[in-house]
Every structure is written in C-alpha cells, then in structure tokens.
mmCIF file with all atom_site columns, C-alpha atoms in Angstrom:
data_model
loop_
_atom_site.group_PDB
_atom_site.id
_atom_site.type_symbol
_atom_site.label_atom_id
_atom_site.label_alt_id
_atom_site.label_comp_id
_atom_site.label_asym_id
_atom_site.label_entity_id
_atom_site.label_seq_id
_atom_site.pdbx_PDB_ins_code
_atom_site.Cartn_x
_atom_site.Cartn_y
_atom_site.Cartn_z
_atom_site.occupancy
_atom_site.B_iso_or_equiv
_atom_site.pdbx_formal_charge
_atom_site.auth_seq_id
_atom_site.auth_comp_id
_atom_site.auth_asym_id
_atom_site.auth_atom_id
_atom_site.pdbx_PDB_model_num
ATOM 1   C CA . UNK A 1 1   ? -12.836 32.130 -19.148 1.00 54.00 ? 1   UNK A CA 1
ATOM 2   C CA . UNK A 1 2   ? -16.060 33.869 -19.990 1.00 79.00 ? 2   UNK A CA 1
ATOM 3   C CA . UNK A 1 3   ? -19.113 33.308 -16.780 1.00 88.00 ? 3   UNK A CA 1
ATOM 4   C CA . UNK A 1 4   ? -21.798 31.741 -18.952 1.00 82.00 ? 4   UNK A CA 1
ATOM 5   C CA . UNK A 1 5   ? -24.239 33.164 -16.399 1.00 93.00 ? 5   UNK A CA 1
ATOM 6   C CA . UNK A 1 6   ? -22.767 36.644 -17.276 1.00 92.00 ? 6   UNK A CA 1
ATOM 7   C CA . UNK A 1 7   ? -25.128 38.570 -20.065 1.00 92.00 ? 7   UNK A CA 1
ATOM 8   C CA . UNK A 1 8   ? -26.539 42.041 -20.263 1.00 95.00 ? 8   UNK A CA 1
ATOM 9   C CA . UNK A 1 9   ? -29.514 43.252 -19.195 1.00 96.00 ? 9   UNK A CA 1
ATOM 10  C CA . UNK A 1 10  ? -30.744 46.385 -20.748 1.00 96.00 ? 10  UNK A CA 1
ATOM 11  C CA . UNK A 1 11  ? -33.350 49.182 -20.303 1.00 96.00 ? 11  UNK A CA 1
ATOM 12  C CA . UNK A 1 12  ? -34.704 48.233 -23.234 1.00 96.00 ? 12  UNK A CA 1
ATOM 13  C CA . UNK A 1 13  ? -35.676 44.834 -22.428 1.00 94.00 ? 13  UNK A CA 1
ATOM 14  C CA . UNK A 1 14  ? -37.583 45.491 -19.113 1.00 98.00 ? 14  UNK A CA 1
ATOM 15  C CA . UNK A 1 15  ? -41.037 44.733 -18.989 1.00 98.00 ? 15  UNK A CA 1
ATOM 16  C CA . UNK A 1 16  ? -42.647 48.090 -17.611 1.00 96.00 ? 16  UNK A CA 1
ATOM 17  C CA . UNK A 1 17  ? -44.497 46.400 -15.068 1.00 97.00 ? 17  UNK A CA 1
ATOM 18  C CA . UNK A 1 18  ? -42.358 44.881 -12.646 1.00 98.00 ? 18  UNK A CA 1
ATOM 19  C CA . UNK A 1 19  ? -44.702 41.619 -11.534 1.00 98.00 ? 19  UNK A CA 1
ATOM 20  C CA . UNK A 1 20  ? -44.881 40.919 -15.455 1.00 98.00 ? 20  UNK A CA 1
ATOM 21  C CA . UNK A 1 21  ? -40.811 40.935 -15.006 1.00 98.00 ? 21  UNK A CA 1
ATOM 22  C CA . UNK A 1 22  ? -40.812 38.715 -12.363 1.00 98.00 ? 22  UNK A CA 1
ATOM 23  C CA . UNK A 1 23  ? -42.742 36.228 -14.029 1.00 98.00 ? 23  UNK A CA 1
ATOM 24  C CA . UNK A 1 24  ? -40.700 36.040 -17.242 1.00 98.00 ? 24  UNK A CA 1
ATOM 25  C CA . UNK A 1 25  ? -37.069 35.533 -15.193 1.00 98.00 ? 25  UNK A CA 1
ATOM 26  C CA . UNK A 1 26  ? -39.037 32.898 -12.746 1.00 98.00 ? 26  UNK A CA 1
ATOM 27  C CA . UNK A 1 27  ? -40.270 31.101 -15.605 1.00 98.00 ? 27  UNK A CA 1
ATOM 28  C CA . UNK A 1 28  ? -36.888 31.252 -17.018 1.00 97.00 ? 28  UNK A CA 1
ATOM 29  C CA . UNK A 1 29  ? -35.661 29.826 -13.489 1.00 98.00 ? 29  UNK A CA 1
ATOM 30  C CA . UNK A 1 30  ? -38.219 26.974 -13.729 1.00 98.00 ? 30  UNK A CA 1
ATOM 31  C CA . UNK A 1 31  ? -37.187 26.054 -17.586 1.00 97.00 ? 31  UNK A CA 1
ATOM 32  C CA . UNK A 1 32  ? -33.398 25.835 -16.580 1.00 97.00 ? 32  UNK A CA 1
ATOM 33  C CA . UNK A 1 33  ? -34.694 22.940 -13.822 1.00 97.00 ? 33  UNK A CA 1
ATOM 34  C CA . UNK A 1 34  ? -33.784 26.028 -10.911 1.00 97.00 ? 34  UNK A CA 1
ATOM 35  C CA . UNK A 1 35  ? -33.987 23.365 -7.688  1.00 96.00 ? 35  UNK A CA 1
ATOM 36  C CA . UNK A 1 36  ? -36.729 25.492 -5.923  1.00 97.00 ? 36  UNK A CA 1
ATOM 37  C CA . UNK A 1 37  ? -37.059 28.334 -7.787  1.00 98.00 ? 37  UNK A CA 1
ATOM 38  C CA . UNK A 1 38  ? -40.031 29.389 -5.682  1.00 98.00 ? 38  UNK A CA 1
ATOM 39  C CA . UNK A 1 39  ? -37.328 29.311 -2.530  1.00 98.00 ? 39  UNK A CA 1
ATOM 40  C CA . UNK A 1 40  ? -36.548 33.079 -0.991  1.00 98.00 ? 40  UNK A CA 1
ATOM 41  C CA . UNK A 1 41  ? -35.221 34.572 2.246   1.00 98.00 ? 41  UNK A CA 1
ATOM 42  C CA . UNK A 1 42  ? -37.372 36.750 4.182   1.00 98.00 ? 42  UNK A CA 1
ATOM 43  C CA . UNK A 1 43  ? -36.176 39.533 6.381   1.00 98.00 ? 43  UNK A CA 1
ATOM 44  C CA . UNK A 1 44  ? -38.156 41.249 8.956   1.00 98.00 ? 44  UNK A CA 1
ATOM 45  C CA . UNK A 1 45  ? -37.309 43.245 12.060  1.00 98.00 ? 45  UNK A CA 1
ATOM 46  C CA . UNK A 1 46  ? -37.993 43.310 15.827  1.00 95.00 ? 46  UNK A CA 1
ATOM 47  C CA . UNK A 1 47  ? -39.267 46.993 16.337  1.00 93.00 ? 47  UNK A CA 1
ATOM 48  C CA . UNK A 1 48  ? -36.097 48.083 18.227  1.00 94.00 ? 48  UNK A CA 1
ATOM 49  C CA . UNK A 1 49  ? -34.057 47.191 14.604  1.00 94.00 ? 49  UNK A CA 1
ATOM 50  C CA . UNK A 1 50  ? -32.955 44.108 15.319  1.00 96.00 ? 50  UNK A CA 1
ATOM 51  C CA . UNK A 1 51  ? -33.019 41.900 11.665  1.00 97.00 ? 51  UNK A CA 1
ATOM 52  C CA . UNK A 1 52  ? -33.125 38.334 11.157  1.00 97.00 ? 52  UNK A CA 1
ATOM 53  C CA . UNK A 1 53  ? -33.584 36.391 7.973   1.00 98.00 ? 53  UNK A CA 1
ATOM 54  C CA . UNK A 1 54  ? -34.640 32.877 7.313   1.00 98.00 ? 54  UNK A CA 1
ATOM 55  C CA . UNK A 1 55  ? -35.737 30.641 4.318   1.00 98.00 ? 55  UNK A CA 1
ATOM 56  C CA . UNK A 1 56  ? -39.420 30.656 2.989   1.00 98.00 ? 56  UNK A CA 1
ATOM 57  C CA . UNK A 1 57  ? -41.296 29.159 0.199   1.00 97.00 ? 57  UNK A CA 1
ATOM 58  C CA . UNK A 1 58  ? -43.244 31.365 -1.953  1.00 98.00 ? 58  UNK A CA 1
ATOM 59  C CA . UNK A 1 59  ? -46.143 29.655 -3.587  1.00 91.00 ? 59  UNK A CA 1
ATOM 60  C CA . UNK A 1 60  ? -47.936 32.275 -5.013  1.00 96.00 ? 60  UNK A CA 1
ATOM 61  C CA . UNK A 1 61  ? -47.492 35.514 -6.612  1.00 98.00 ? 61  UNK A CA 1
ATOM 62  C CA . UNK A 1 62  ? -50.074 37.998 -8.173  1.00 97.00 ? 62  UNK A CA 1
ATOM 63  C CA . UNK A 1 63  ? -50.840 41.500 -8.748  1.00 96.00 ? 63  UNK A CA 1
ATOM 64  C CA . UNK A 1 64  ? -51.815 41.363 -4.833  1.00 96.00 ? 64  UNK A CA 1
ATOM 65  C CA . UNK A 1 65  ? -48.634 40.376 -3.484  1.00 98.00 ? 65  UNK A CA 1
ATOM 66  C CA . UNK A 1 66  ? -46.154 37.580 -2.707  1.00 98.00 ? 66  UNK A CA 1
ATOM 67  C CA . UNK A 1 67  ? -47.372 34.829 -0.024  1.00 98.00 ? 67  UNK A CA 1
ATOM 68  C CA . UNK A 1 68  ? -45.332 32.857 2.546   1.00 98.00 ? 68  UNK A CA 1
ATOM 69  C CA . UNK A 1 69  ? -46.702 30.781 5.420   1.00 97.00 ? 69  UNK A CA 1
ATOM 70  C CA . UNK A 1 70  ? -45.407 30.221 8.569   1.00 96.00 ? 70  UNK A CA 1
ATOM 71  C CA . UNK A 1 71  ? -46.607 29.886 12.334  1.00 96.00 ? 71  UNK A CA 1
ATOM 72  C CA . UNK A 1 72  ? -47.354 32.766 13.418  1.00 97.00 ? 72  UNK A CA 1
ATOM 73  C CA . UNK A 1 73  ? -46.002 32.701 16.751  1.00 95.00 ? 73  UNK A CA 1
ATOM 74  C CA . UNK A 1 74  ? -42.836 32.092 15.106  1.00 96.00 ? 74  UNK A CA 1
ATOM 75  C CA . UNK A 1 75  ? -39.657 34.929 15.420  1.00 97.00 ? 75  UNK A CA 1
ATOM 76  C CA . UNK A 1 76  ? -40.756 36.078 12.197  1.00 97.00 ? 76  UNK A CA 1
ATOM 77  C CA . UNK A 1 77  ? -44.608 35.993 12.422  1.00 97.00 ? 77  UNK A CA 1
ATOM 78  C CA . UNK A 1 78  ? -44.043 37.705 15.646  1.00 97.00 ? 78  UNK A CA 1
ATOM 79  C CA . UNK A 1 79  ? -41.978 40.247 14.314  1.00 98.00 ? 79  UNK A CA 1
ATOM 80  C CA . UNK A 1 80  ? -44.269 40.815 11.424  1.00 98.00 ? 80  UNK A CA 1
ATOM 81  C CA . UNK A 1 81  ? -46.828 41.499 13.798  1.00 97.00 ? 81  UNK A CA 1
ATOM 82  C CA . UNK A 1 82  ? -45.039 44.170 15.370  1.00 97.00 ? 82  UNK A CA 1
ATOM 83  C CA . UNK A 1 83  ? -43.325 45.333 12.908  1.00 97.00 ? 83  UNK A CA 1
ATOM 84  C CA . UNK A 1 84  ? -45.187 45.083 9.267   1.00 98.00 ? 84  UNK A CA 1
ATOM 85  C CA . UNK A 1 85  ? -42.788 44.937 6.595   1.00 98.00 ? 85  UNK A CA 1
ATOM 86  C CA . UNK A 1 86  ? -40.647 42.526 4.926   1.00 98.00 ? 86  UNK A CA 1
ATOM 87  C CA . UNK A 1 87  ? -38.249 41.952 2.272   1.00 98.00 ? 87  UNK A CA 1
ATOM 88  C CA . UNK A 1 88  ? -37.930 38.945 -0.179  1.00 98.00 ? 88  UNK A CA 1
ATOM 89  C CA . UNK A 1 89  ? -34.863 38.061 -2.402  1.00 98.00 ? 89  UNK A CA 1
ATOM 90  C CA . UNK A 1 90  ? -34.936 35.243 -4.807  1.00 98.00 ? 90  UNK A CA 1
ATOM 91  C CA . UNK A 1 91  ? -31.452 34.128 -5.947  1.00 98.00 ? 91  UNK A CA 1
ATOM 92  C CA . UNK A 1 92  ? -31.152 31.394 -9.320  1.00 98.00 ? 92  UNK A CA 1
ATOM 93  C CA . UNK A 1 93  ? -27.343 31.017 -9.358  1.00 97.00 ? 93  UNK A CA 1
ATOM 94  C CA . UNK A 1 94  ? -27.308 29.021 -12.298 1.00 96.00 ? 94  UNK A CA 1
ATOM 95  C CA . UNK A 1 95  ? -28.956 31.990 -14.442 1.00 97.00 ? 95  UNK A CA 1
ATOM 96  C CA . UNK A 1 96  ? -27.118 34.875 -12.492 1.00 97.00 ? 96  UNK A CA 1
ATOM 97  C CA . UNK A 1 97  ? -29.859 36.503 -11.415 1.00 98.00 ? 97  UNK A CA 1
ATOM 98  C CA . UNK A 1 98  ? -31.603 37.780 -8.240  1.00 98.00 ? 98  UNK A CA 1
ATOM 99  C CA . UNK A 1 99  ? -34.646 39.741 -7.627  1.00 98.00 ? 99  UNK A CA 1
ATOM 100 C CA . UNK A 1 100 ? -35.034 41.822 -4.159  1.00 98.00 ? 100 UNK A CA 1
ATOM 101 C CA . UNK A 1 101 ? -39.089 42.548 -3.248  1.00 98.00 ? 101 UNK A CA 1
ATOM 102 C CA . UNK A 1 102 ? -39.926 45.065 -0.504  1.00 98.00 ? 102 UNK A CA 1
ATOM 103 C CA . UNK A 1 103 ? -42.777 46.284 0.945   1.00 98.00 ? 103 UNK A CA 1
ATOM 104 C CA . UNK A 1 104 ? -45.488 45.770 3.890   1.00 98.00 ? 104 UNK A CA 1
ATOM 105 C CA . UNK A 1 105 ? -47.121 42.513 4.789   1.00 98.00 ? 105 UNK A CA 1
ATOM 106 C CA . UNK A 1 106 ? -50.543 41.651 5.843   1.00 98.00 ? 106 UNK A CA 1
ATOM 107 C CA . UNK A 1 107 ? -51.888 38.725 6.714   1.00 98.00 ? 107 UNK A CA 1
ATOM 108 C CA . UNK A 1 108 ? -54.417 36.365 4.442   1.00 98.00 ? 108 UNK A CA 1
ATOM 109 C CA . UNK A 1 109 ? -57.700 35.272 5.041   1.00 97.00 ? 109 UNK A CA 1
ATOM 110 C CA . UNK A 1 110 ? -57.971 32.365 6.752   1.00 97.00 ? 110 UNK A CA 1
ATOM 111 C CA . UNK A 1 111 ? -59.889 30.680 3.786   1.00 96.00 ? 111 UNK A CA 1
ATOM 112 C CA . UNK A 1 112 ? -57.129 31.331 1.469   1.00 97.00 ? 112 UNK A CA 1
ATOM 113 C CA . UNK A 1 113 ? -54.514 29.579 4.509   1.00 97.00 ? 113 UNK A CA 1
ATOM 114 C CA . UNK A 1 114 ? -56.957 26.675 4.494   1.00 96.00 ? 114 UNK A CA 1
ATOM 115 C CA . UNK A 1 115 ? -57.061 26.282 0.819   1.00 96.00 ? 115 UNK A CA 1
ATOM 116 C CA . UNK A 1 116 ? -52.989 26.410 0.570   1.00 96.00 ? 116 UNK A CA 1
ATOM 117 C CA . UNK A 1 117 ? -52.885 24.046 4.011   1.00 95.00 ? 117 UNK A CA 1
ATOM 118 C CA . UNK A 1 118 ? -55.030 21.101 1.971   1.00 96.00 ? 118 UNK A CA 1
ATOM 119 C CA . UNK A 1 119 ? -52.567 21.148 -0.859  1.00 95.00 ? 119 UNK A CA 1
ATOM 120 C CA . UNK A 1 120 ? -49.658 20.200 1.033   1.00 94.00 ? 120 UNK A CA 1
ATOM 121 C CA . UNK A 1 121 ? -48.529 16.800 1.802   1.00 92.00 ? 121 UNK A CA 1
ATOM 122 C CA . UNK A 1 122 ? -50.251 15.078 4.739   1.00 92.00 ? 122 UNK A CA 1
ATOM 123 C CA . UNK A 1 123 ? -46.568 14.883 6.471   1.00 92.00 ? 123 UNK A CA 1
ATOM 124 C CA . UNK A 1 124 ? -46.161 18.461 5.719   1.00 94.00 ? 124 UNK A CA 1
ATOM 125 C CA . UNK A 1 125 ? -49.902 18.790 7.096   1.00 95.00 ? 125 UNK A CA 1
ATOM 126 C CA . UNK A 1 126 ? -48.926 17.404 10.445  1.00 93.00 ? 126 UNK A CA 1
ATOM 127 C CA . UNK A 1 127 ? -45.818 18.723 11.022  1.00 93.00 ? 127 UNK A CA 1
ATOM 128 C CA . UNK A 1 128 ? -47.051 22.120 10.689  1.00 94.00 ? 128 UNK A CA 1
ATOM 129 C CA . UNK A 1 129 ? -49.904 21.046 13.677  1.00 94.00 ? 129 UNK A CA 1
ATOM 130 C CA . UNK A 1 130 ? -46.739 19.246 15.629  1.00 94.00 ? 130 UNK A CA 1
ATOM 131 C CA . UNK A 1 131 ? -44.311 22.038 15.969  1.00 92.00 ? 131 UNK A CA 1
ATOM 132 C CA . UNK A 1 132 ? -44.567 25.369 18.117  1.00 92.00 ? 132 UNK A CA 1
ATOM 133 C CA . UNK A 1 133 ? -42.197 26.973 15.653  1.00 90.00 ? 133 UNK A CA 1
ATOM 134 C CA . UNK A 1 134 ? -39.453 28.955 17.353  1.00 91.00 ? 134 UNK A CA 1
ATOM 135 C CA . UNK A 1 135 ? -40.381 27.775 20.926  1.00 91.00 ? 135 UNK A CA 1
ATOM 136 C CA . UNK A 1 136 ? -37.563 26.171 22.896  1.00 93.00 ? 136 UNK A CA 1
ATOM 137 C CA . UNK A 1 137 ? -38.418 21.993 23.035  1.00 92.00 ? 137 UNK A CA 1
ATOM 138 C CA . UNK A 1 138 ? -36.871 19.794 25.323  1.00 93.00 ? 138 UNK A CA 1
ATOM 139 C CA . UNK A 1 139 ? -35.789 17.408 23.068  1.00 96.00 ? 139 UNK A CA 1
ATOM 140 C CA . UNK A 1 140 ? -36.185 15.846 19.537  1.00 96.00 ? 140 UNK A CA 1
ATOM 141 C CA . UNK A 1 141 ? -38.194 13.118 21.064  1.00 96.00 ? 141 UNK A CA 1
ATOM 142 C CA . UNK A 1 142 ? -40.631 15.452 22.908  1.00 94.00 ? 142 UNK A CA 1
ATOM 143 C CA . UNK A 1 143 ? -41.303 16.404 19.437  1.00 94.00 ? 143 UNK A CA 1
ATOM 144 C CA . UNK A 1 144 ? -41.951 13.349 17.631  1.00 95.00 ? 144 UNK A CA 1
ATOM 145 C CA . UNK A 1 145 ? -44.183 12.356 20.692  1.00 95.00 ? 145 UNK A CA 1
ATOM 146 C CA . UNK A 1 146 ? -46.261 14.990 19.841  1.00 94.00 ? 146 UNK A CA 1
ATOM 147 C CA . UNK A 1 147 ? -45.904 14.461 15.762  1.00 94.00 ? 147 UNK A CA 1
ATOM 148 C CA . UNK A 1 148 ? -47.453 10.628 16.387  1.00 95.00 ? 148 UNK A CA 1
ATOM 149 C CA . UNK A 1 149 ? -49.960 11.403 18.835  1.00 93.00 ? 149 UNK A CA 1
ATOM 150 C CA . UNK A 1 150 ? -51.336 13.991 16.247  1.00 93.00 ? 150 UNK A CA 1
ATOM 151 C CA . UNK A 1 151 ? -50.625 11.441 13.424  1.00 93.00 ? 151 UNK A CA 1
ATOM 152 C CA . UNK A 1 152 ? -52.509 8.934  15.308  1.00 95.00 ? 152 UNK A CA 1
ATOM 153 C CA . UNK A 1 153 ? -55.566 11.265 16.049  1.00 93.00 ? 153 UNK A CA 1
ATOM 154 C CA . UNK A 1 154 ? -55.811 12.089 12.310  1.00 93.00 ? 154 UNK A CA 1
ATOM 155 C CA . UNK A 1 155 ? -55.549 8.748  10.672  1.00 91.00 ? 155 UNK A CA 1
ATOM 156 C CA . UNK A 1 156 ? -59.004 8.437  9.092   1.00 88.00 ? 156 UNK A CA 1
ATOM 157 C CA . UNK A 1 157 ? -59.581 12.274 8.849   1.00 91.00 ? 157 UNK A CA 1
ATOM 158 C CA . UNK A 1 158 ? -57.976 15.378 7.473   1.00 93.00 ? 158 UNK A CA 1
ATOM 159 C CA . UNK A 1 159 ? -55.377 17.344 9.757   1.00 94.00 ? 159 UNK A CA 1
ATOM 160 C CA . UNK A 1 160 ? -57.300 20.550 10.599  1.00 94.00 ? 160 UNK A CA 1
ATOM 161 C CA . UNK A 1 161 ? -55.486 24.038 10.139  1.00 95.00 ? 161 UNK A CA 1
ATOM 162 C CA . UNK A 1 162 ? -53.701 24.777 13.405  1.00 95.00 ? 162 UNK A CA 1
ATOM 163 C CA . UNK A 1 163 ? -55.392 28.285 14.823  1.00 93.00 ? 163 UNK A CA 1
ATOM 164 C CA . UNK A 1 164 ? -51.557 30.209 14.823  1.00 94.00 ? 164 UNK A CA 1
ATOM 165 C CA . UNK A 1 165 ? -50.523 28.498 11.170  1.00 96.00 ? 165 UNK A CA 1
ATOM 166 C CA . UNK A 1 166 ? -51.193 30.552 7.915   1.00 97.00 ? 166 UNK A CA 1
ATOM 167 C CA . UNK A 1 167 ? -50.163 33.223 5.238   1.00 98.00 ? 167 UNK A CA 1
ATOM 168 C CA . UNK A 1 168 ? -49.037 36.257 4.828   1.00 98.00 ? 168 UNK A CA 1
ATOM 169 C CA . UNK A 1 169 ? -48.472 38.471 2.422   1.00 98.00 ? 169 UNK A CA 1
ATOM 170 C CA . UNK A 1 170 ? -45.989 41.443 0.876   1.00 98.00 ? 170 UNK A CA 1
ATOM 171 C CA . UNK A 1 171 ? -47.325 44.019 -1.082  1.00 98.00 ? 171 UNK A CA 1
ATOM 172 C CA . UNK A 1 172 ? -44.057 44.883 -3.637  1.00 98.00 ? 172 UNK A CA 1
ATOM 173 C CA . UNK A 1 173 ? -43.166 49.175 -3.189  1.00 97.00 ? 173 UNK A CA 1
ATOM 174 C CA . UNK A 1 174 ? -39.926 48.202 -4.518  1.00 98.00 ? 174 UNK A CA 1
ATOM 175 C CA . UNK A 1 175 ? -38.386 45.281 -6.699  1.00 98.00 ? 175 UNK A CA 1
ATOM 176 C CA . UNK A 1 176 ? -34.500 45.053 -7.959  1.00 98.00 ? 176 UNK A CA 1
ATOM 177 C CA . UNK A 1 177 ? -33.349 42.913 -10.661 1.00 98.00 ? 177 UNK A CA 1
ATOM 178 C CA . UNK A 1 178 ? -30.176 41.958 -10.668 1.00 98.00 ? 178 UNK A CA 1
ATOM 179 C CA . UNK A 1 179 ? -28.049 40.375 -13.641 1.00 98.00 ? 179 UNK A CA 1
ATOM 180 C CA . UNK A 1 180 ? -24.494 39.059 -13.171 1.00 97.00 ? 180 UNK A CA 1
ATOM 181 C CA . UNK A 1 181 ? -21.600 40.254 -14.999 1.00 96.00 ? 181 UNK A CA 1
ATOM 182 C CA . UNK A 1 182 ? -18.004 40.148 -14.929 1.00 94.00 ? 182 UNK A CA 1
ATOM 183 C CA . UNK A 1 183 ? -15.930 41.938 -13.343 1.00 94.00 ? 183 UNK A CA 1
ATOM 184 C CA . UNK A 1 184 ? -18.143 42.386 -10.848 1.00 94.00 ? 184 UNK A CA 1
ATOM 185 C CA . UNK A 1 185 ? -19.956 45.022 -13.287 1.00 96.00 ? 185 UNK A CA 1
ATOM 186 C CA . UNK A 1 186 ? -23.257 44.103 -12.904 1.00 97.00 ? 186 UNK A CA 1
ATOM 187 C CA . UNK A 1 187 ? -26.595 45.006 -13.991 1.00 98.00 ? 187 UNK A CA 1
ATOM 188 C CA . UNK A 1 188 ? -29.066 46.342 -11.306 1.00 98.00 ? 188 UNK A CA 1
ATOM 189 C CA . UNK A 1 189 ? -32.620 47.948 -12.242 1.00 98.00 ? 189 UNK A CA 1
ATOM 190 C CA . UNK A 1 190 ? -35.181 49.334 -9.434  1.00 98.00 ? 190 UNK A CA 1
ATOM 191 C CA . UNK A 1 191 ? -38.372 49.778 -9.484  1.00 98.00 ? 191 UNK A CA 1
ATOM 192 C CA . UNK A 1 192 ? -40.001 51.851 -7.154  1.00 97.00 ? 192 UNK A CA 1
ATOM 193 C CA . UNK A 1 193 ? -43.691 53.119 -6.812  1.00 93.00 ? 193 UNK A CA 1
ATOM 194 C CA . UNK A 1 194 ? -44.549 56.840 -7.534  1.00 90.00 ? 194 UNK A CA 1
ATOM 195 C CA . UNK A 1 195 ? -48.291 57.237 -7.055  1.00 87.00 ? 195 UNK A CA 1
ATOM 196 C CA . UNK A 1 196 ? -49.715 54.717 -9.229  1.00 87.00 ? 196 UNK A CA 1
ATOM 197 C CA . UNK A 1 197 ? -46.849 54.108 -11.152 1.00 94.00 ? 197 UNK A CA 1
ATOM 198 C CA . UNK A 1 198 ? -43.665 52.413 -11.768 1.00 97.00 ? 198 UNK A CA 1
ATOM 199 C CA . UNK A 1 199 ? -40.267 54.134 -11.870 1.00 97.00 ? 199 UNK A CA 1
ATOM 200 C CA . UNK A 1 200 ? -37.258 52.360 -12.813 1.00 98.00 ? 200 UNK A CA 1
ATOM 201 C CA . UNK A 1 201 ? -33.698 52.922 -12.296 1.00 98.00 ? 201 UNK A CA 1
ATOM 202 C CA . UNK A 1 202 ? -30.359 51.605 -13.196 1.00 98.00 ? 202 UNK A CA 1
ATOM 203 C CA . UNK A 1 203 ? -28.085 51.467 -10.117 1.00 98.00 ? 203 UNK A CA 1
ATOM 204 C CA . UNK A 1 204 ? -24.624 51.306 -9.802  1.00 97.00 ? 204 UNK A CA 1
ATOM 205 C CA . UNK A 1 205 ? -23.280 47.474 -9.527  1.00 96.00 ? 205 UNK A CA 1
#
C-alpha cells in the first residue's frame, strides 16, 4: 500500500529563501490540525562534546531567528552559555516532513522574555517561578510547597519574571527539509549560507 505521507519534493518547488519555506510547510502543519506543530527538540553541547537533547516550544520565528525559553540555569541554558550553538528539528509525522535548523544562539532582551512571560497561562507563569529547572529536589512535595507559597504570594498581582527565566534565540546557518518517501528514498534539500546568500542542495536520502 502506497504511504499517503509519501510525495515528491522538487527543486523546483523550493522557495529560495529558506525562512519563507519554513513558513509555508508549518502552515501546512497547522492546517492538517499537527498537535503542536510549534513543538521541536533542541540539541546543545557541554564544551567537552558531550550532547543532550530535550523538547522545546518554539513560539516565534522571524527573519532574526527561532526563540525557545527555558531557565537558564537549566542543562541546556547552561550549556548554551558555554557552548553557543544549537540545533532545532521539527518533525509533523502526519505530513512526512521534518525540518533540521542550525546555527548559534544568543540570548533575548529581557523585554522581549517579559512580553512572551505575560502571555502564558498564570499556571504556566508560576511554575516557571516554582521550579529550579534541572536542580536535584528532594521530593515532589518540596516542590509543590514551593509552587503554593508562590501561588499564594501572587494571588492579587501578576507573577513577576524570575531573574534566570527567559529566551533565547538561533540564528539559522543551515536548514534541511526533509520529505518522506518510500522505500526509504527520500527527499532531503540543504540550505546553507554563503556570504549573504542561500545555497541549496539535494542530499542523498
């Protein structure tokens, strides 16, 4: 039987700027109901090689980059600290597609952290002022302790931004689109930066 998610994808059909590609095949992730289409892993690196990869959430996307948040005390804001780079990959199953983003990551300005921070949920809000993320906790009721004595502080007033919570962001050198086809035969294009502009491949499945 024929993958429905199989279909070519052609030289031809790429937009030449690789952020205006992205945005047609996430929009095509968010018309086929994609549960989380804005959900990626993130890799980084301790500086002595070591990976590590985790789930993220990436809100926003523009022509300055691709933006996460996390603590940044956390293993991976840690190791982004030391160690400035990242990579992203988005996977839709139900479309066959995945696009890989590389590159280095900086850190956003703190107004642009607070401005994300005010749009989440309040639970969202206080669980990010709760948790030392990555830090070893006694127990799960050491935590919630901490959770409702914050929640009970805040009540009648918003949940400031913790000092080590924010953003960060990767600035794309590379992207990869990937399209599934059968037999295992499928279609990978990169693009890489060459100066100021975009060269794209076709790699070998």
């Amino acid at each position: 039987m024929n993958d429905p998610r199989a279909r070519p994808l052609r030289r031809a059909e790429l937009d030449s700027d690789p952020l205006g590609q992205f945005k047609a095949w996430f929009g095509d992730a968010v018309a086929a109901d994609v549960p989380l289409a804005e959900a990626a892993a993130v890799a980084t690196a301790a500086p002595d090689g070591q990976p590590s990869v985790r789930m993220v959430l990436v809100k926003r996307f523009d022509e300055r980059g691709f933006v996460f948040h996390t603590g940044y005390s956390s293993r991976k804001g840690r190791e982004l600290a030391e160690n400035p780079r990242a990579a992203l990959l988005f996977y839709w199953h139900a479309l066959g597609r995945q696009v890989r983003v590389e590159g280095p990551v900086e850190r956003i300005a703190r107004d642009e952290s607070e401005a994300y921070f005010r749009t989440r949920p309040p639970g969202a809000q206080l669980g990010a002022a709760a948790s030392r993320q990555s830090e070893v906790v006694g127990s799960r009721e050491e935590l919630d302790a901490r959770h409702d004595e914050l929640a009970a502080r805040y009540r009648d007033e918003p949940v400031p931004l913790p000092e080590n919570w924010g953003g960060f962001r990767l600035l794309p050198e590379r992207y990869e689109f990937w399209q599934h086809r059968e037999n295992r035969l499928h279609d990978r294009f990169r693009y890489r930066r060459d100066g100021g502009e975009w060269i794209v491949e076709r790699l070998e499945p």
